[in-house]
Coordinates of C-alpha atoms in Angstrom, one line a residue:
M1 CA 192.4 126.8 91.8
G2 CA 194.3 127.4 95.0
S3 CA 196.6 130.4 95.5
N4 CA 199.7 128.2 94.9
G5 CA 198.4 127.0 91.5
T6 CA 197.1 123.6 92.6
F7 CA 193.6 122.4 92.2
L8 CA 191.3 122.3 95.2
D9 CA 190.3 119.1 96.9
N10 CA 186.6 120.1 96.9
E11 CA 186.3 120.6 93.1
E12 CA 183.6 118.5 91.6
A13 CA 184.5 115.2 89.9
P14 CA 184.4 115.7 86.1
T15 CA 182.0 114.0 83.8
Y16 CA 183.3 113.0 80.4
A17 CA 181.2 111.9 77.5
P18 CA 177.8 110.2 76.8
S19 CA 177.6 106.8 75.1
I20 CA 174.7 105.0 73.5
P21 CA 173.7 101.8 75.4
V22 CA 174.6 98.6 73.5
P23 CA 174.3 94.8 74.3
N24 CA 176.6 93.1 76.7
V25 CA 179.0 90.9 74.7
Q26 CA 179.8 88.5 77.5
E27 CA 176.0 87.8 77.8
L28 CA 175.7 87.3 74.0
V29 CA 178.4 84.7 74.1
R30 CA 176.9 83.0 77.2
K31 CA 173.5 82.6 75.5
D32 CA 174.9 81.5 72.2
P33 CA 178.7 81.0 71.8
F34 CA 178.4 80.8 68.0
Q35 CA 176.5 84.0 67.3
V36 CA 178.4 87.1 66.0
P37 CA 175.8 89.8 65.3
Q38 CA 176.3 92.0 62.2
R39 CA 177.0 95.0 64.4
Y40 CA 180.3 93.5 65.4
V41 CA 181.5 92.4 62.0
R42 CA 184.3 94.6 60.5
K43 CA 184.7 95.6 56.9
V44 CA 187.1 93.2 55.2
E45 CA 189.9 95.7 55.1
D46 CA 189.7 96.3 58.8
R47 CA 189.7 92.7 59.9
P48 CA 192.8 91.0 61.5
K49 CA 194.9 89.4 58.7
D50 CA 196.4 86.0 58.7
T51 CA 199.9 87.2 58.1
D52 CA 202.2 86.1 60.9
T53 CA 203.9 89.1 62.5
S54 CA 204.4 87.5 65.9
Y55 CA 208.2 87.4 65.3
L56 CA 208.2 91.2 65.4
S57 CA 207.0 91.2 69.0
S58 CA 210.6 90.3 70.1
F59 CA 211.8 93.7 68.7
I60 CA 209.5 95.7 71.1
P61 CA 211.9 97.4 73.5
V62 CA 212.1 96.1 77.1
I63 CA 213.1 98.8 79.7
D64 CA 214.4 98.1 83.2
L65 CA 212.9 100.7 85.5
S66 CA 215.4 99.8 88.3
L67 CA 218.3 100.9 86.0
L68 CA 216.5 104.1 85.0
L69 CA 216.1 104.9 88.7
M70 CA 219.8 104.5 89.2
G71 CA 220.3 107.1 86.4
N72 CA 221.8 104.5 84.0
N73 CA 222.5 106.4 80.7
E74 CA 222.4 103.4 78.5
E75 CA 218.8 102.6 79.7
L76 CA 217.8 106.3 79.3
N77 CA 219.0 106.1 75.7
K78 CA 217.0 102.9 75.2
L79 CA 213.9 104.7 76.6
D80 CA 214.5 107.6 74.2
L81 CA 214.7 105.2 71.2
A82 CA 211.7 103.2 72.4
C83 CA 209.5 106.4 72.6
R84 CA 210.8 107.7 69.2
E85 CA 210.6 104.5 67.1
W86 CA 207.9 102.4 68.8
G87 CA 205.9 104.6 71.1
F88 CA 205.6 101.4 73.2
F89 CA 207.8 99.4 75.5
Q90 CA 207.5 96.7 78.1
V91 CA 208.9 97.6 81.6
V92 CA 210.5 95.1 84.0
N93 CA 211.8 95.5 87.6
H94 CA 209.0 98.1 88.0
G95 CA 208.5 97.5 91.7
V96 CA 204.8 96.5 91.6
A97 CA 204.6 93.5 93.9
K98 CA 203.5 90.2 92.2
Q99 CA 201.0 89.7 95.1
V100 CA 199.3 93.1 94.3
S101 CA 199.0 92.3 90.6
Q102 CA 197.7 88.8 91.2
K103 CA 195.1 90.0 93.7
M104 CA 193.9 92.4 91.0
K105 CA 193.7 89.7 88.4
D106 CA 191.8 87.3 90.8
A107 CA 189.3 90.0 91.9
A108 CA 188.6 91.1 88.3
A109 CA 188.1 87.5 87.1
E110 CA 185.6 87.0 90.0
F111 CA 183.8 90.3 89.1
F112 CA 183.3 89.2 85.5
K113 CA 181.9 85.9 86.7
L114 CA 179.0 87.7 88.4
S115 CA 175.6 87.6 86.9
L116 CA 174.8 90.4 84.4
E117 CA 172.1 91.7 86.9
E118 CA 174.8 92.0 89.6
K119 CA 177.4 93.7 87.3
N120 CA 174.7 96.1 86.1
K121 CA 174.4 97.5 89.6
Y122 CA 177.5 99.5 88.5
A123 CA 176.2 100.2 85.0
M124 CA 177.6 103.3 83.2
P125 CA 175.1 106.2 83.2
S126 CA 174.1 107.6 79.8
D127 CA 176.1 110.8 80.3
D128 CA 179.5 109.6 81.5
I129 CA 182.0 106.8 81.1
Q130 CA 182.5 105.7 84.7
G131 CA 181.0 102.3 85.5
Y132 CA 180.4 99.0 83.8
G133 CA 179.4 98.9 80.1
H134 CA 180.7 100.4 76.9
A135 CA 182.2 103.8 76.1
Y136 CA 182.8 105.6 72.8
V137 CA 179.5 104.4 71.2
V138 CA 178.3 107.5 69.4
S139 CA 175.9 106.2 66.7
E140 CA 173.4 103.4 66.2
D141 CA 175.2 102.2 63.0
Q142 CA 178.7 102.1 64.5
I143 CA 180.5 98.8 64.3
L144 CA 181.0 97.6 67.9
D145 CA 183.9 96.2 69.8
W146 CA 183.9 92.6 71.0
S147 CA 184.4 93.5 74.7
D148 CA 182.8 94.9 77.9
A149 CA 184.6 97.2 80.3
L150 CA 184.7 98.6 83.9
I151 CA 186.0 102.2 83.8
L152 CA 186.7 104.1 87.0
L153 CA 188.5 107.4 87.9
V154 CA 190.9 106.5 90.7
H155 CA 193.0 109.6 91.4
P156 CA 192.7 112.2 92.8
S157 CA 190.4 110.4 95.4
H158 CA 187.7 113.1 95.3
Y159 CA 187.1 112.3 91.6
R160 CA 186.0 108.7 92.6
K161 CA 182.3 108.0 92.1
L162 CA 182.1 105.1 94.5
K163 CA 178.6 104.1 93.4
F164 CA 180.3 102.7 90.3
W165 CA 182.9 100.8 92.2
P166 CA 182.0 97.1 92.6
N167 CA 181.4 95.7 96.2
S168 CA 181.8 92.2 95.0
P169 CA 184.0 90.2 95.2
K170 CA 184.7 91.2 98.8
G171 CA 187.6 93.6 99.1
I172 CA 187.8 94.5 95.4
Q173 CA 187.6 98.3 96.1
E174 CA 190.7 98.1 98.3
I175 CA 192.5 95.9 95.8
I176 CA 191.8 98.4 93.0
K177 CA 193.1 101.3 95.2
E178 CA 196.2 99.3 96.1
Y179 CA 197.0 98.3 92.5
S180 CA 196.3 101.8 91.2
N181 CA 198.6 103.4 93.8
A182 CA 201.4 101.0 92.8
I183 CA 200.9 101.9 89.1
R184 CA 200.9 105.6 89.8
K185 CA 204.2 105.2 91.6
V186 CA 205.6 103.5 88.4
A187 CA 204.2 106.4 86.3
T188 CA 205.7 109.1 88.4
E189 CA 209.1 107.3 88.4
L190 CA 208.9 107.0 84.6
F191 CA 208.0 110.7 84.3
Q192 CA 211.3 111.5 85.9
S193 CA 213.2 109.7 83.1
F194 CA 210.9 111.1 80.5
S195 CA 211.7 114.6 81.8
L196 CA 215.4 113.9 81.4
I197 CA 215.2 112.6 77.9
M198 CA 213.1 115.8 77.1
G199 CA 216.0 117.9 78.4
M200 CA 214.1 119.1 81.5
D201 CA 214.5 118.9 85.2
K202 CA 213.5 115.5 86.7
E203 CA 210.2 116.7 88.2
A204 CA 209.2 118.9 85.3
L205 CA 206.9 116.5 83.4
L206 CA 204.9 115.8 86.5
G207 CA 204.6 119.5 87.2
L208 CA 203.2 120.2 83.8
H209 CA 200.1 118.1 84.7
K210 CA 199.2 120.5 87.6
Q211 CA 197.1 117.6 89.0
L212 CA 197.9 114.1 87.8
V213 CA 194.7 112.3 87.0
Q214 CA 194.4 108.6 86.8
A215 CA 191.7 106.5 85.2
Y216 CA 191.4 102.7 85.2
R217 CA 189.8 100.5 82.6
V218 CA 189.4 96.7 83.0
N219 CA 188.5 95.2 79.6
Y220 CA 186.8 91.8 79.3
Y221 CA 187.2 90.1 75.9
P222 CA 184.9 87.1 75.6
P223 CA 185.9 84.3 73.2
C224 CA 184.6 84.7 69.7
S225 CA 183.6 82.0 67.2
K226 CA 184.7 84.2 64.3
P227 CA 187.8 86.1 65.7
D228 CA 188.9 87.0 62.2
Q229 CA 185.8 89.1 61.7
V230 CA 185.8 91.2 64.8
L231 CA 188.0 93.4 66.9
G232 CA 188.1 93.5 70.7
V233 CA 189.0 97.2 70.7
S234 CA 189.0 99.4 67.6
P235 CA 192.3 100.9 66.4
H236 CA 193.1 104.1 68.4
S237 CA 195.8 106.1 70.1
D238 CA 195.4 107.0 73.7
T239 CA 194.5 110.5 74.8
S240 CA 196.6 110.2 77.9
T241 CA 200.2 111.2 78.7
I242 CA 201.0 107.6 79.1
T243 CA 199.1 104.4 79.6
I244 CA 200.3 101.5 81.7
L245 CA 198.8 98.1 80.8
M246 CA 198.9 94.8 82.6
Q247 CA 198.2 91.8 80.4
E248 CA 197.3 88.2 81.0
D249 CA 200.4 86.0 80.9
D250 CA 199.0 83.3 78.6
V251 CA 196.6 85.0 76.1
C252 CA 197.8 87.5 73.5
G253 CA 195.4 90.1 72.2
L254 CA 197.1 93.5 72.1
Q255 CA 198.6 94.7 68.8
I256 CA 200.4 97.9 67.9
K257 CA 201.1 99.5 64.5
N258 CA 204.7 99.8 63.5
N259 CA 205.8 100.5 60.0
N260 CA 202.2 99.9 58.8
E261 CA 202.3 96.3 60.3
W262 CA 200.1 95.2 63.2
V263 CA 202.6 93.7 65.7
P264 CA 201.4 91.5 68.6
V265 CA 202.6 92.5 72.0
N266 CA 203.4 89.1 73.4
P267 CA 203.2 89.1 77.2
I268 CA 206.4 88.9 79.2
P269 CA 205.6 87.4 82.6
D270 CA 205.4 90.2 85.3
A271 CA 206.2 93.0 82.8
L272 CA 203.9 96.0 82.3
V273 CA 203.3 97.5 78.8
V274 CA 203.7 101.3 78.6
N275 CA 202.7 103.4 75.7
V276 CA 203.2 107.0 74.8
G277 CA 199.8 108.9 74.7
D278 CA 198.8 111.9 72.6
V279 CA 199.7 114.4 75.4
F280 CA 203.3 113.2 75.5
E281 CA 203.4 113.4 71.7
I282 CA 202.2 117.0 71.8
W283 CA 204.6 118.0 74.7
S284 CA 207.5 116.4 72.8
N285 CA 206.5 118.3 69.6
G286 CA 206.1 115.0 67.8
K287 CA 209.5 113.6 68.8
Y288 CA 207.8 110.8 70.7
K289 CA 205.0 109.0 69.0
S290 CA 201.5 108.0 70.3
V291 CA 200.9 105.0 68.1
E292 CA 197.8 103.1 67.1
Q293 CA 196.9 100.0 68.9
R294 CA 194.0 97.6 68.8
A295 CA 192.9 94.3 70.5
V296 CA 192.0 91.1 68.7
A297 CA 189.6 88.4 69.9
N298 CA 190.5 84.8 70.7
Y299 CA 188.6 81.7 69.5
S300 CA 188.7 79.7 72.7
K301 CA 189.8 81.9 75.6
A302 CA 188.4 84.9 77.3
R303 CA 191.0 87.6 78.1
I304 CA 191.1 90.4 80.6
S305 CA 193.4 93.5 80.4
Y306 CA 194.0 96.2 82.9
A307 CA 194.8 99.7 81.5
S308 CA 195.8 102.7 83.7
F309 CA 195.6 106.1 82.0
L310 CA 197.6 109.0 83.4
F311 CA 196.8 112.5 82.2
P312 CA 196.7 116.2 83.1
H313 CA 194.0 118.2 84.8
D314 CA 191.2 119.4 82.5
E315 CA 192.3 123.1 82.8
V316 CA 195.9 122.4 81.7
E317 CA 196.8 123.9 78.3
I318 CA 199.1 121.6 76.5
E319 CA 201.6 122.7 73.8
P320 CA 205.3 121.9 73.1
P321 CA 207.7 123.8 75.5
S322 CA 209.9 126.1 73.6
H323 CA 213.0 124.0 74.0
M324 CA 211.3 121.0 72.3
V325 CA 210.8 123.0 69.1
D326 CA 213.7 121.9 66.9
S327 CA 216.3 124.6 66.8
K328 CA 217.1 123.7 63.1
T329 CA 213.6 124.1 61.8
K330 CA 212.0 126.2 64.6
Q331 CA 208.8 124.6 63.7
Q332 CA 206.1 124.1 66.3
L333 CA 203.9 121.2 65.1
Y334 CA 201.1 121.5 67.7
K335 CA 199.1 124.4 68.8
K336 CA 198.0 125.1 72.3
V337 CA 194.9 123.0 73.3
R338 CA 193.0 122.9 76.6
Y339 CA 193.3 119.3 77.7
G340 CA 189.7 118.9 78.9
E341 CA 188.4 120.0 75.5
Y342 CA 190.8 117.8 73.6
L343 CA 189.8 114.8 75.7
R344 CA 186.1 115.3 75.4
S345 CA 186.3 116.0 71.7
S346 CA 188.0 112.6 71.2
M347 CA 185.5 110.8 73.4
N348 CA 182.5 112.2 71.4
K349 CA 183.8 110.4 68.3
K350 CA 184.2 106.7 67.8
M351 CA 187.7 105.4 68.3
E352 CA 189.4 105.9 65.0
G353 CA 193.1 105.6 64.6
K354 CA 194.9 108.9 65.3
A355 CA 192.1 111.2 64.0
H356 CA 192.1 113.3 67.2
T357 CA 195.8 114.2 67.2
Q358 CA 195.1 116.1 64.0
M359 CA 193.0 118.5 66.0
A360 CA 196.1 119.8 67.8
K361 CA 198.3 119.9 64.7
I362 CA 199.2 123.2 63.2
E363 CA 198.1 123.2 59.6
G364 CA 201.0 123.8 57.2

C-alpha cells in the first residue's frame, strides 16, 4: 500500500477460486438440441414454477439517473425505497451511449458463434475464474447451470489478464474496455447518491472501497428443450457492492425474489438493471437488501446477459459505519470481515441463495 493509503499499481492481479471443469452447454445443445443431461435437472422444488408473476415486474422501481445527478430529492427517496424494499431497480437516462451498448452486444454475439476450439483458447484455468467456462463448480455431484460464461477482471487495468481476453471478433477487447468504462462511470455516479441516502458525504462510499475493482461476466444461455427442469443460473445474491446488468431487449430470463415470489425482471429498452450486493447490505447494516436472483432458460431462444460487478479491494475490512447502526436499538448486525476472505469463501461454495451473508452476521 502506498503512503497515502492507496494500493500500488504494481501489485499482482489477484486470483480467486478454483472450479471443476464441466461440459460446455452451448456445445451440448449444438450436438443434440433435445438432450438435457441429468446433471442439469433440478429437484422438483427448485424448478421454475408455472405461476404467472410477470405482472409484478411492473412494480420493480425505475430510477432516473439524470434526476439523481441534479440532486432531485424525490428521486433520492425513490432510490432509498428501491434499495430497502426490492434491492433491485432499473435505471434510465444513465448516460451509456446506445452505440456503446450495441457494439458490446454485437461483439459478444459474434464471440459465442465461434467454434468451441476457438473459444477454448481463452478457457478458464483450473485455479481461477478469469476466462471462458464455468465458475462456482465445487463438486462432481453438483447440479449445473444451463449456461456458459466469459469472466474478466477489467479494472484496475493492472488486474487484467489479457491472455483470457478474446481477440475475435476484431476489436472486441477495445469494445469491452469502452463498455466497462461507461458502466464504471454509472456506478461511481450511483455511489454518490447511495452515499447521500446513507447519510454520508457524496464521495464517502467510493472512498470506502480504497480501490474500486470491477469484474465483467458475459453469460450465454442456450435454448433448452426442457426449460421447466433447469436453471440458467442458480439462486444467489451477489458478493459485490452493486452489480449493473445489461439485458437483451427481447428475451426475459432474470428473476428476483420479492416476498417469497420469483418476479421476472422484464427488460425496459436501453435501461440497465442495478442490484444491491452483499457489501452494500453489510455497510448499510441491513437497511438495504442484497436479494436473491436467478436466471431461467428459454425453449426457443438463446439469451446473453452482461453483468458488471463493482466491489472493494481485497484488503478492505467491511462493517457498518457507526452512524448506520440504528440509534434506537444500537445493534450492529454484521461483524467486521476482510473483503478478500468473504469473497473467496463464497466462491468456494456452490451458489446457494444468501448462505454467504450469514458468515458476516453477528449471532444473536
